[in-house]
Coordinates of C-alpha atoms in Angstrom, one line a residue:
X1 CA 0.0 0.0 0.0
X2 CA 1.5 3.4 -1.0
X3 CA 0.0 6.6 0.1
X4 CA 1.2 10.1 -0.8
X5 CA 2.6 12.4 1.9
X6 CA -0.2 13.9 3.9
X7 CA -0.7 17.7 3.6
X8 CA -1.7 19.4 6.8
X9 CA -4.2 21.4 4.7
X10 CA -6.3 18.3 4.6
X11 CA -6.9 18.3 8.3
X12 CA -10.5 19.0 9.0
X13 CA -12.0 22.2 10.3
X14 CA -13.0 20.1 13.3
X15 CA -9.4 19.8 14.3
X16 CA -8.8 23.5 14.1
X17 CA -12.0 24.2 16.0
X18 CA -11.1 21.6 18.7
X19 CA -7.7 23.0 19.2
X20 CA -9.0 26.5 19.3
X21 CA -11.6 25.4 21.9
X22 CA -8.9 23.9 24.0
X23 CA -7.0 27.1 24.0
X24 CA -10.0 29.1 25.1
X25 CA -11.3 26.6 27.7
X26 CA -8.1 25.2 29.2
X27 CA -5.6 27.9 28.3
X28 CA -3.0 25.4 27.3
X29 CA -2.9 23.5 24.0
X30 CA -3.6 19.8 24.1
X31 CA -4.8 19.6 27.7
X32 CA -7.8 17.5 28.6
X33 CA -10.3 18.3 31.4
X34 CA -8.9 15.4 33.5
X35 CA -5.3 15.8 32.5
X36 CA -2.4 17.9 33.6
X37 CA -1.0 19.9 30.7
X38 CA 2.0 18.3 29.0
X39 CA 2.8 20.7 26.3
X40 CA 4.2 24.2 26.1
X41 CA 1.8 27.0 25.5
X42 CA 1.3 27.7 21.8
X43 CA -0.2 30.9 20.3
X44 CA -3.1 30.1 18.0
X45 CA -1.4 32.1 15.2
X46 CA 1.5 29.6 15.4
X47 CA -1.0 26.7 15.5
X48 CA -2.9 28.1 12.6
X49 CA 0.2 28.2 10.5
X50 CA 0.4 24.5 11.0
X51 CA -3.2 23.7 10.1
X52 CA -4.0 26.4 7.6
X53 CA -6.5 28.4 9.6
X54 CA -6.9 32.1 10.3
X55 CA -7.2 32.7 14.0
X56 CA -9.0 35.6 15.6
X57 CA -7.1 38.0 17.8
X58 CA -9.3 37.1 20.7
X59 CA -8.3 33.5 20.4
X60 CA -4.7 34.4 20.2
X61 CA -4.9 36.6 23.2
X62 CA -6.6 33.9 25.2
X63 CA -3.4 31.8 25.4
X64 CA -1.8 31.9 28.8
X65 CA 1.4 30.4 30.2
X66 CA 1.3 26.7 31.0
X67 CA 3.6 24.5 33.1
X68 CA 6.3 22.8 31.2
X69 CA 5.6 19.3 29.9
X70 CA 7.4 16.1 30.7
X71 CA 10.5 17.2 28.9
X72 CA 9.9 15.7 25.5
X73 CA 13.4 16.8 24.4
X74 CA 14.9 18.3 27.6
X75 CA 14.4 15.5 30.0
X76 CA 11.5 14.5 32.1
X77 CA 10.4 16.3 35.4
X78 CA 9.4 19.5 33.8
X79 CA 12.3 19.7 31.4
X80 CA 14.9 20.0 34.2
X81 CA 18.2 18.2 34.0
X82 CA 20.5 17.8 37.0
X83 CA 23.9 19.5 36.3
X84 CA 26.8 17.0 36.1
X85 CA 29.5 17.2 38.8
X86 CA 32.1 15.9 36.4
X87 CA 34.3 17.9 34.0
X88 CA 33.7 17.7 30.2
X89 CA 34.9 14.5 28.6
X90 CA 38.3 14.7 26.9
X91 CA 39.7 12.1 24.5
X92 CA 42.6 10.3 26.1
X93 CA 46.1 11.4 24.9
X94 CA 46.9 7.7 24.3
X95 CA 43.6 7.0 22.5
X96 CA 45.4 5.9 19.3
X97 CA 46.9 3.1 21.2
X98 CA 43.4 2.0 22.4
X99 CA 42.0 2.2 18.8
X100 CA 44.8 0.0 17.6
X101 CA 44.2 -2.5 20.4
X102 CA 42.7 -5.8 19.1
X103 CA 39.6 -7.2 20.8
X104 CA 40.5 -10.3 22.8
X105 CA 37.3 -12.2 22.2
X106 CA 35.1 -13.3 19.2
X107 CA 33.5 -10.1 17.8
X108 CA 29.7 -10.0 18.0
X109 CA 27.0 -8.0 16.1
X110 CA 24.3 -5.9 17.7
X111 CA 21.4 -5.6 15.3
X112 CA 18.5 -4.6 17.6
X113 CA 17.6 -2.5 20.6
X114 CA 19.1 -3.9 23.9
X115 CA 20.7 -6.9 22.1
X116 CA 17.8 -9.2 21.6
X117 CA 14.0 -9.3 21.0
X118 CA 13.4 -10.0 24.7
X119 CA 15.0 -6.5 25.4
X120 CA 17.1 -7.9 28.2
X121 CA 19.9 -5.3 27.7
X122 CA 22.5 -8.0 28.4
X123 CA 25.5 -8.7 26.3
X124 CA 26.9 -12.1 27.6
X125 CA 29.8 -12.2 25.2
X126 CA 32.1 -9.5 26.5
X127 CA 35.6 -10.7 27.4
X128 CA 37.7 -7.6 27.7
X129 CA 35.7 -5.2 29.8
X130 CA 35.6 -6.5 33.4
X131 CA 35.2 -4.6 36.7
X132 CA 39.0 -4.9 37.1
X133 CA 40.0 -3.7 33.6
X134 CA 37.5 -0.8 33.6
X135 CA 38.6 0.4 37.1
X136 CA 42.3 0.0 36.3
X137 CA 42.9 3.5 34.8
X138 CA 43.4 2.0 31.3
X139 CA 39.7 2.7 30.3
X140 CA 38.5 6.0 29.0
X141 CA 37.3 8.1 26.0
X142 CA 38.8 7.0 22.7
X143 CA 36.8 9.0 20.2
X144 CA 33.8 11.1 19.5
X145 CA 32.0 10.5 16.2
X146 CA 30.9 13.5 14.2
X147 CA 27.3 13.6 13.1
X148 CA 24.9 16.4 12.1
X149 CA 22.6 16.5 15.1
X150 CA 21.2 14.5 18.0
X151 CA 21.4 10.7 18.3
X152 CA 18.3 9.4 20.1
X153 CA 18.6 5.8 18.8
X154 CA 21.0 3.2 20.1
X155 CA 23.9 2.6 17.7
X156 CA 24.0 -0.9 16.0
X157 CA 27.0 -3.0 14.9
X158 CA 27.6 -5.6 12.3
X159 CA 31.1 -7.3 12.6
X160 CA 33.1 -8.7 9.8
X161 CA 30.9 -7.4 6.9
X162 CA 32.1 -7.5 3.3
X163 CA 31.5 -4.1 1.8
X164 CA 30.9 -3.5 -2.0
X165 CA 34.6 -2.8 -2.6
X166 CA 35.5 -6.2 -1.2
X167 CA 37.0 -4.8 2.0
X168 CA 35.8 -6.3 5.3
X169 CA 34.8 -3.9 8.1
X170 CA 33.1 -3.9 11.5
X171 CA 30.3 -1.5 10.6
X172 CA 28.8 0.8 13.2
X173 CA 25.4 2.3 12.3
X174 CA 24.4 5.7 13.8
X175 CA 21.1 7.5 12.9
X176 CA 20.1 11.0 13.8
X177 CA 17.1 13.2 14.3
X178 CA 18.1 15.1 11.2
X179 CA 17.3 11.9 9.1
X180 CA 20.9 11.0 8.6
X181 CA 22.3 7.5 8.6
X182 CA 26.1 7.0 9.1
X183 CA 28.2 3.9 8.7
X184 CA 31.5 4.1 10.6
X185 CA 34.4 1.6 10.7
X186 CA 34.1 0.4 14.3
X187 CA 37.9 0.1 14.6
X188 CA 39.2 3.4 13.1
X189 CA 35.8 5.3 13.2
X190 CA 36.4 6.5 9.7
X191 CA 33.1 7.3 7.9
X192 CA 32.3 4.5 5.4
X193 CA 29.2 6.2 4.0
X194 CA 26.6 8.8 5.0
X195 CA 23.1 9.4 3.5
X196 CA 20.4 11.9 4.4
X197 CA 16.9 10.7 3.8
X198 CA 15.2 14.1 3.6
X199 CA 14.3 17.2 5.7
X200 CA 13.1 16.3 9.2
X201 CA 9.8 17.5 10.7
X202 CA 10.3 20.9 12.4
X203 CA 6.8 22.4 12.6
X204 CA 6.2 20.0 15.6
X205 CA 8.4 22.3 17.7
X206 CA 5.7 24.8 18.9
X207 CA 3.7 21.9 20.3
X208 CA 6.4 20.4 22.5
X209 CA 8.6 21.8 25.2
X210 CA 12.1 22.4 23.8
X211 CA 11.4 20.3 20.7
X212 CA 13.9 20.3 17.9
X213 CA 13.9 18.4 14.6
X214 CA 12.1 15.0 14.5
X215 CA 13.7 12.6 12.1
X216 CA 14.9 9.1 12.9
X217 CA 14.2 8.8 16.6
X218 CA 13.7 5.0 17.1
X219 CA 16.4 2.4 17.0
X220 CA 16.5 0.6 13.6
X221 CA 16.8 -3.1 13.2
X222 CA 19.3 -4.9 10.9
X223 CA 18.4 -8.1 9.2
X224 CA 19.4 -10.4 6.2
X225 CA 18.7 -9.3 2.7
X226 CA 19.3 -10.8 -0.7
X227 CA 22.6 -12.5 -1.7
X228 CA 23.9 -12.5 1.8
X229 CA 23.7 -8.8 2.2
X230 CA 22.4 -7.0 5.3
X231 CA 19.6 -4.4 5.4
X232 CA 18.9 -1.6 7.8
X233 CA 15.2 -1.1 8.5
X234 CA 14.1 2.2 10.0
X235 CA 11.3 4.7 10.5
X236 CA 11.8 8.3 9.4
X237 CA 9.7 11.4 9.9
X238 CA 9.9 13.9 7.0
X239 CA 8.7 17.4 6.2
X240 CA 9.3 17.6 2.4
X241 CA 7.8 21.2 2.2
X242 CA 5.9 23.6 4.4
X243 CA 2.7 22.1 5.6
X244 CA 3.5 18.6 4.2
X245 CA 4.3 15.7 6.6
X246 CA 5.3 12.2 5.8
X247 CA 6.4 9.2 7.9
X248 CA 8.1 6.4 6.1
X249 CA 9.6 2.9 6.6
X250 CA 12.9 2.6 4.8
X251 CA 15.2 -0.4 3.9
X252 CA 18.8 0.6 3.3
X253 CA 21.7 -1.6 2.1
X254 CA 24.2 -1.9 4.9
X255 CA 27.1 -1.7 2.4
X256 CA 26.1 1.5 0.7
X257 CA 23.2 3.2 2.4
X258 CA 21.1 2.9 -0.8
X259 CA 17.4 2.0 -0.7
X260 CA 16.8 -1.6 -1.5
X261 CA 13.0 -1.1 -1.7
X262 CA 10.9 2.0 -2.5
X263 CA 10.0 3.9 0.7
X264 CA 6.7 2.8 2.3
X265 CA 4.5 5.7 3.6
X266 CA 2.9 4.9 6.9
X267 CA -0.9 5.1 6.9
X268 CA -3.7 3.6 9.0
X269 CA -7.4 4.2 9.6
X270 CA -10.0 2.6 11.9
X271 CA -13.7 3.1 12.5
X272 CA -14.4 2.9 16.3
X273 CA -17.5 1.6 17.9
X274 CA -19.1 5.1 18.1
X275 CA -18.5 5.6 14.4
X276 CA -15.5 7.9 14.9
X277 CA -12.8 7.4 12.3
X278 CA -9.3 7.6 13.6
X279 CA -6.3 7.8 11.3
X280 CA -2.6 7.9 11.7
X281 CA -1.5 11.6 11.2
X282 CA 2.2 12.3 10.6
X283 CA 2.0 15.7 12.2
X284 CA 0.2 14.7 15.4
X285 CA 1.8 11.3 15.8
X286 CA 5.2 9.8 15.3
X287 CA 7.4 6.9 16.1
X288 CA 9.6 6.7 19.2
X289 CA 9.9 3.0 19.7
X290 CA 12.7 0.9 18.2
X291 CA 11.9 -1.7 15.5
X292 CA 11.5 -5.4 16.3
X293 CA 12.4 -7.8 13.5
X294 CA 11.0 -11.3 13.6
X295 CA 10.1 -13.9 10.9
X296 CA 10.1 -11.3 8.1
X297 CA 8.0 -8.8 10.0
X298 CA 8.9 -5.3 11.3
X299 CA 7.0 -4.2 14.4
X300 CA 7.0 -0.7 15.8
X301 CA 4.6 1.6 17.8
X302 CA 3.5 5.2 17.3
X303 CA 2.1 7.7 19.8
X304 CA 1.0 11.3 19.9
X305 CA 3.5 14.2 19.7
X306 CA 3.3 15.6 23.2
X307 CA -0.5 15.0 23.2
X308 CA -1.3 18.1 21.0
X309 CA -4.7 16.5 20.0
X310 CA -5.6 14.0 22.8
X311 CA -9.1 13.6 21.6
X312 CA -8.2 12.8 18.0
X313 CA -5.3 10.4 18.1
X314 CA -4.8 6.8 19.2
X315 CA -1.7 4.7 19.6
X316 CA -0.9 2.1 16.9
X317 CA 1.3 -1.0 16.5
X318 CA 2.4 -1.5 12.9
X319 CA 3.5 -4.7 11.1
X320 CA 5.3 -4.2 7.9
X321 CA 6.9 -7.0 5.9
X322 CA 10.6 -6.8 5.1
X323 CA 9.4 -6.0 1.5
X324 CA 8.0 -2.9 3.2
X325 CA 4.4 -3.9 2.5
X326 CA 1.9 -2.9 5.3
X327 CA 0.5 -6.1 6.7
X328 CA -1.4 -4.9 9.7
X329 CA -2.0 -1.7 11.8
X330 CA -3.6 -2.4 15.2
X331 CA -5.2 0.6 17.1
X332 CA -5.0 0.7 20.9
X333 CA -8.4 2.3 21.2
X334 CA -11.6 0.6 19.8
X335 CA -13.9 2.5 22.1
X336 CA -13.7 6.2 22.9
X337 CA -14.2 7.1 26.6
X338 CA -15.4 10.6 27.6
X339 CA -14.2 12.1 24.4
X340 CA -10.6 10.8 25.0
X341 CA -8.4 8.6 22.9
X342 CA -4.5 8.2 23.0
X343 CA -3.1 4.9 24.4
X344 CA 0.1 5.7 22.6
X345 CA 2.9 3.2 22.2
X346 CA 6.2 5.1 22.8
X347 CA 8.0 3.3 25.7
X348 CA 10.7 6.0 25.8
X349 CA 12.4 4.4 22.9
X350 CA 12.2 0.7 23.9
X351 CA 11.3 -1.6 21.0
X352 CA 8.4 -4.0 21.2
X353 CA 9.5 -7.3 22.8
X354 CA 8.8 -10.6 20.9
X355 CA 8.6 -14.0 22.5
X356 CA 9.6 -17.4 21.1
X357 CA 6.3 -17.9 19.4
X358 CA 6.4 -14.5 17.7
X359 CA 3.9 -12.8 20.1
X360 CA 4.5 -9.0 20.5
X361 CA 4.6 -7.3 23.8
X362 CA 4.1 -3.5 24.3
X363 CA 3.0 -1.1 27.1
X364 CA 0.5 1.7 26.3
X365 CA 0.3 5.2 27.7
X366 CA -2.5 7.4 29.0
X367 CA -6.0 7.7 27.5
X368 CA -9.3 5.9 27.3
X369 CA -9.5 2.6 29.2
X370 CA -12.3 0.1 28.7
X371 CA -11.9 -3.4 29.9
X372 CA -15.1 -4.5 28.2
X373 CA -15.4 -5.2 24.5
X374 CA -14.8 -3.2 22.4
X375 CA -11.7 -2.4 24.5
X376 CA -9.7 0.7 24.9
X377 CA -6.2 -0.4 25.8
X378 CA -4.5 2.5 27.7
X379 CA -2.0 2.0 30.6
X380 CA -1.7 -1.7 30.0
X381 CA 0.8 -4.4 29.0
X382 CA -0.4 -6.1 25.9
X383 CA 0.5 -9.4 24.2
X384 CA -0.5 -9.2 20.6
X385 CA -0.7 -12.1 18.1
X386 CA 2.2 -12.3 15.6
X387 CA -0.1 -11.1 12.8
X388 CA -1.4 -8.2 15.1
X389 CA -5.0 -9.5 14.5
X390 CA -5.9 -9.4 18.2
X391 CA -4.8 -8.9 21.8
X392 CA -4.1 -12.3 23.2
X393 CA -3.6 -11.3 26.8
X394 CA -3.2 -8.2 28.9
X395 CA -2.3 -6.7 32.3
X396 CA -3.8 -3.5 33.5
X397 CA -2.6 -2.2 36.9
X398 CA -5.2 -1.6 39.7
X399 CA -4.5 2.1 39.8
X400 CA -4.8 2.7 36.1
X401 CA -7.6 5.3 36.6
X402 CA -5.5 7.4 38.9
X403 CA -2.5 7.4 36.5
X404 CA -4.3 9.3 33.7
X405 CA -5.1 12.6 35.5
X406 CA -1.5 13.1 36.6
X407 CA 0.0 11.9 33.3
X408 CA 1.8 9.1 35.1
X409 CA 1.4 6.7 32.2
X410 CA 2.5 3.1 32.3
X411 CA 3.6 3.5 28.7
X412 CA 6.8 5.5 29.6
X413 CA 8.4 2.1 30.3
X414 CA 9.4 -0.9 28.2
X415 CA 8.6 -4.5 28.9
X416 CA 11.4 -7.1 29.3
X417 CA 10.8 -10.8 28.7
X418 CA 12.8 -13.2 30.9
X419 CA 13.9 -16.7 29.9
X420 CA 12.3 -19.7 31.6
X421 CA 14.1 -20.0 35.0
X422 CA 13.8 -23.5 36.5
X423 CA 13.4 -23.3 40.2
X424 CA 11.8 -19.9 40.0
X425 CA 8.6 -20.3 38.1
X426 CA 7.1 -22.9 35.7
X427 CA 6.6 -20.3 32.9
X428 CA 8.7 -17.5 31.5
X429 CA 8.3 -14.2 33.3
X430 CA 8.2 -10.5 32.3
X431 CA 8.9 -7.3 34.1
X432 CA 7.4 -3.8 33.4
X433 CA 7.3 -0.4 35.1
X434 CA 6.2 3.1 33.9
X435 CA 6.2 6.5 35.6
X436 CA 4.5 5.0 38.6
X437 CA 7.3 3.4 40.6
X438 CA 5.9 -0.1 40.8
X439 CA 7.7 -3.1 39.3
X440 CA 5.2 -5.6 37.9
X441 CA 6.4 -9.2 37.7
X442 CA 4.2 -11.0 35.2
X443 CA 3.7 -14.5 33.8
X444 CA 4.2 -14.3 30.0
X445 CA 1.7 -17.0 29.4
X446 CA -1.0 -15.4 31.7
X447 CA -0.3 -11.7 32.2
X448 CA -3.1 -11.3 34.8
X449 CA -5.7 -9.0 33.2
X450 CA -7.2 -6.5 35.7
X451 CA -7.7 -6.9 39.4
X452 CA -8.4 -4.2 42.0
X453 CA -5.7 -5.8 44.1
X454 CA -3.2 -6.6 41.3
X455 CA -3.7 -10.3 42.1
X456 CA -3.1 -11.2 38.4
X457 CA 0.6 -10.1 38.7
X458 CA 3.0 -12.4 40.4
X459 CA 4.3 -9.4 42.3
X460 CA 3.7 -5.7 42.4
X461 CA 6.7 -4.1 44.1
X462 CA 6.8 -0.4 44.9
X463 CA 10.3 0.9 44.7
X464 CA 12.2 4.1 45.4
X465 CA 10.3 6.9 47.1
X466 CA 7.0 5.6 45.9
X467 CA 6.0 9.1 44.9
X468 CA 3.8 9.7 41.8
X469 CA 5.8 10.0 38.6
X470 CA 9.0 8.7 40.2
X471 CA 9.3 5.6 38.1
X472 CA 11.1 5.1 34.8
X473 CA 11.2 6.6 31.3
X474 CA 12.8 3.5 29.7
X475 CA 13.3 0.1 31.2
X476 CA 15.5 -2.4 33.1
X477 CA 18.3 -4.8 32.3
X478 CA 18.5 -8.5 33.1
X479 CA 21.6 -10.5 34.1
X480 CA 21.9 -14.1 35.2
X481 CA 25.3 -14.0 36.9
X482 CA 27.0 -15.4 40.0
X483 CA 24.2 -14.0 42.2
X484 CA 21.5 -15.6 40.1
X485 CA 18.8 -14.0 38.0
X486 CA 18.8 -10.2 38.6
X487 CA 16.8 -7.2 37.4
X488 CA 18.4 -3.7 37.4
X489 CA 16.3 -0.5 37.6
X490 CA 17.3 3.1 38.2
X491 CA 14.2 5.2 38.9
X492 CA 13.8 8.9 39.1
X493 CA 15.5 10.5 42.2
X494 CA 17.0 7.1 43.2
X495 CA 20.2 5.1 42.8
X496 CA 20.7 2.1 40.6
X497 CA 19.3 -1.0 42.3
X498 CA 19.5 -4.7 41.8
X499 CA 16.5 -7.0 42.5
X500 CA 17.2 -10.7 42.8
X501 CA 14.6 -13.1 41.4
X502 CA 13.8 -16.2 43.4
X503 CA 11.0 -18.6 43.7
X504 CA 9.6 -20.8 46.5
X505 CA 6.1 -21.5 45.1
X506 CA 5.8 -17.9 44.0
X507 CA 8.4 -15.9 42.0
X508 CA 9.6 -12.9 44.0
X509 CA 11.9 -9.9 43.4
X510 CA 13.8 -8.6 46.4
X511 CA 16.4 -5.8 46.7
X512 CA 19.9 -7.4 46.7
X513 CA 22.2 -4.4 46.0
X514 CA 22.2 -0.7 45.3
X515 CA 24.6 1.8 43.8
X516 CA 26.0 4.9 45.6
X517 CA 26.1 8.0 43.4
X518 CA 24.6 11.5 43.5
X519 CA 20.8 11.4 42.9
X520 CA 19.4 13.0 39.7
X521 CA 16.0 14.1 38.7
X522 CA 15.7 11.5 36.0
X523 CA 15.7 7.7 35.5
X524 CA 18.0 5.8 33.2
X525 CA 18.2 2.6 31.0
X526 CA 20.8 0.2 32.4
X527 CA 22.6 -2.3 30.2
X528 CA 24.9 -5.2 31.3
X529 CA 28.0 -6.8 29.8
X530 CA 29.7 -9.9 31.0
X531 CA 31.5 -13.0 29.9
X532 CA 28.6 -15.3 30.3
X533 CA 27.9 -16.0 34.0
X534 CA 31.6 -16.1 35.0
X535 CA 32.4 -14.4 38.3
X536 CA 34.1 -11.0 38.2
X537 CA 33.1 -10.2 34.6
X538 CA 29.7 -8.5 35.0
X539 CA 29.3 -4.7 34.6
X540 CA 26.2 -2.6 34.7
X541 CA 26.4 0.5 32.5
X542 CA 24.2 3.5 33.1
X543 CA 23.9 6.7 31.1
X544 CA 22.6 9.2 33.7
X545 CA 20.5 12.0 32.3
X546 CA 22.5 14.9 33.7
X547 CA 23.8 17.9 31.8
X548 CA 26.1 16.8 30.2
X549 CA 25.1 13.1 30.6
X550 CA 27.2 10.8 32.8
X551 CA 28.4 7.3 31.9
X552 CA 28.7 5.1 35.0
X553 CA 29.9 1.6 35.4
X554 CA 29.2 -0.7 38.4
X555 CA 30.3 -4.1 39.5
X556 CA 27.1 -6.1 38.6
X557 CA 27.2 -8.2 41.7
X558 CA 27.8 -5.7 44.5
X559 CA 27.0 -2.3 42.8
X560 CA 28.1 0.2 45.5
X561 CA 30.2 3.2 44.2
X562 CA 30.8 3.3 40.4
X563 CA 34.0 1.8 39.2
X564 CA 34.1 4.3 36.4
X565 CA 32.5 7.7 35.8
X566 CA 32.8 10.2 32.9
X567 CA 30.9 12.9 31.2
X568 CA 29.7 11.8 27.8
X569 CA 28.2 14.6 25.7
X570 CA 24.9 16.5 25.9
X571 CA 21.6 15.0 26.8
X572 CA 19.5 14.2 23.7
X573 CA 16.5 12.1 24.6
X574 CA 14.8 9.6 26.9
X575 CA 16.1 6.6 25.0
X576 CA 19.8 7.3 25.6
X577 CA 21.3 4.0 26.5
X578 CA 24.9 2.6 26.3
X579 CA 25.7 -0.1 23.8
X580 CA 28.6 -2.4 24.7
X581 CA 30.3 -4.6 22.2
X582 CA 33.7 -6.0 21.4
X583 CA 35.5 -4.1 24.1
X584 CA 33.9 -0.7 23.3
X585 CA 31.1 1.3 25.0
X586 CA 29.0 3.6 22.8
X587 CA 27.0 6.5 24.3
X588 CA 24.7 8.5 22.0
X589 CA 24.6 12.3 22.6
X590 CA 23.4 15.6 21.1
X591 CA 25.5 17.7 18.7
X592 CA 28.7 17.3 16.7
X593 CA 30.2 14.7 19.0
X594 CA 27.1 12.5 18.4
X595 CA 28.5 9.3 19.8
X596 CA 31.1 9.0 22.5
X597 CA 33.3 5.8 22.3
X598 CA 35.0 4.4 25.4
X599 CA 37.4 1.5 25.6
X600 CA 40.7 0.2 26.9
X601 CA 44.2 1.3 25.9
X602 CA 46.1 -1.7 27.4

């Protein structure tokens, strides 16, 4: 299915009228009578420029100051970032020695967000980076990689790839919010190729606090193509000209950056139970999740852009084939409640998780919730069939109704699928948490539905301060090391913490260790590297959302004080997470030094 780019001039007068009415009634664009405003105030004249309407002076004068949003680009908690206590990062004077240093293990490839489709965030194949080597003084900043703007997405890596000229390279892929894709040699960091896919969306900016260009924000996926080649699959947001918006799925050749298929324009439409037709709108909605690739299918979610039109948008999960044909678009809302929609799938950049049977797991954000058919799936963990034809199973927390008014949506977090753990529970488990600081331990085969006591969950563990909106914008990491199966979370205004998973008739998470580091007003996305489960090899890596961001490394068993700390570039987005592979640590950032590369020199 191919659809032309959508012109904003086609938006109905109802949209203009609704937005104007919101400005008059609530004095903040995009607010809902039951919702705390999330977006920056926006003059109707600026809004009209986006939707092709002529506002009256009275409407324009009715706009009043509104509180800052959840920090769409500047960090959550009202856009505030905790200042870093560390000096700016400087490339080591002996960095050339580190770049020439060969990796001691077998090189791996990282082709998806957080290493695998379960989203564990664990690389169990790292031989060179250990707590001892990282703490030795021989570890530090080796390079910064020049790009044209911010890097929201996690970098990806394909080792030992034969390029078109016959040379073999370890290829590092970096994408930017300016719609650029870079291929670097992952040993020398020379640029192998660079393509720009078109102008990013910029008119979204007045709707969102501190918003900049919106281009490629979600982490791509890399998979096999024809003749043994590899293909980069990604979602890009474009503004080809003023008032014209387009979201596309692209497939690029890993060796050259050239399109291997014509771009697919994202489109979707659904008629709800009340007759309302909801459609994907590339101005009001966009992709933040990473892409999941499984059995020739590409899965990703979309959500509203800072909720500028809460009553007109719904979240979607899309399924495209690797041939870029749209196979299914599943809307999160089938029944509108009190004039409200949403149920966005954004997960702060986490990609959908996929189990061994191909079922797709996501968490939805604020909006209409109806647990009766036809459903409205907001603030829920969903398990969708591989073809996205239906929701197979779900979990909705007991306090879902109280999350919406304070914008403490469950959907700020990603879901992680755990392997089957004999002695802990008979079925594979999953963990999930959103802005509400409660870890939900769930059975993948029976998520638990809804209960006023959360009895469907195997455990509902309140962590940190327990205060509203003190959970996570992102997700955890999993590690099965010397201490046994462990989950790592770092919630807002709290330190990194480890939770041991055990089972004596009922699986249970219990606090087993915690880090010691200055608290910050944001959460983080931990990742883990280790040499399997060997003792003294596990490290937890955290990119703390300070200004500039801080890379921290911890001994995965005992945590405590960081064994390494360094500044690592400017904060860029909620999905900032470290990728560790082949003795190097990659930290995405904003600006010319778009990726910071750390490693050993001896």
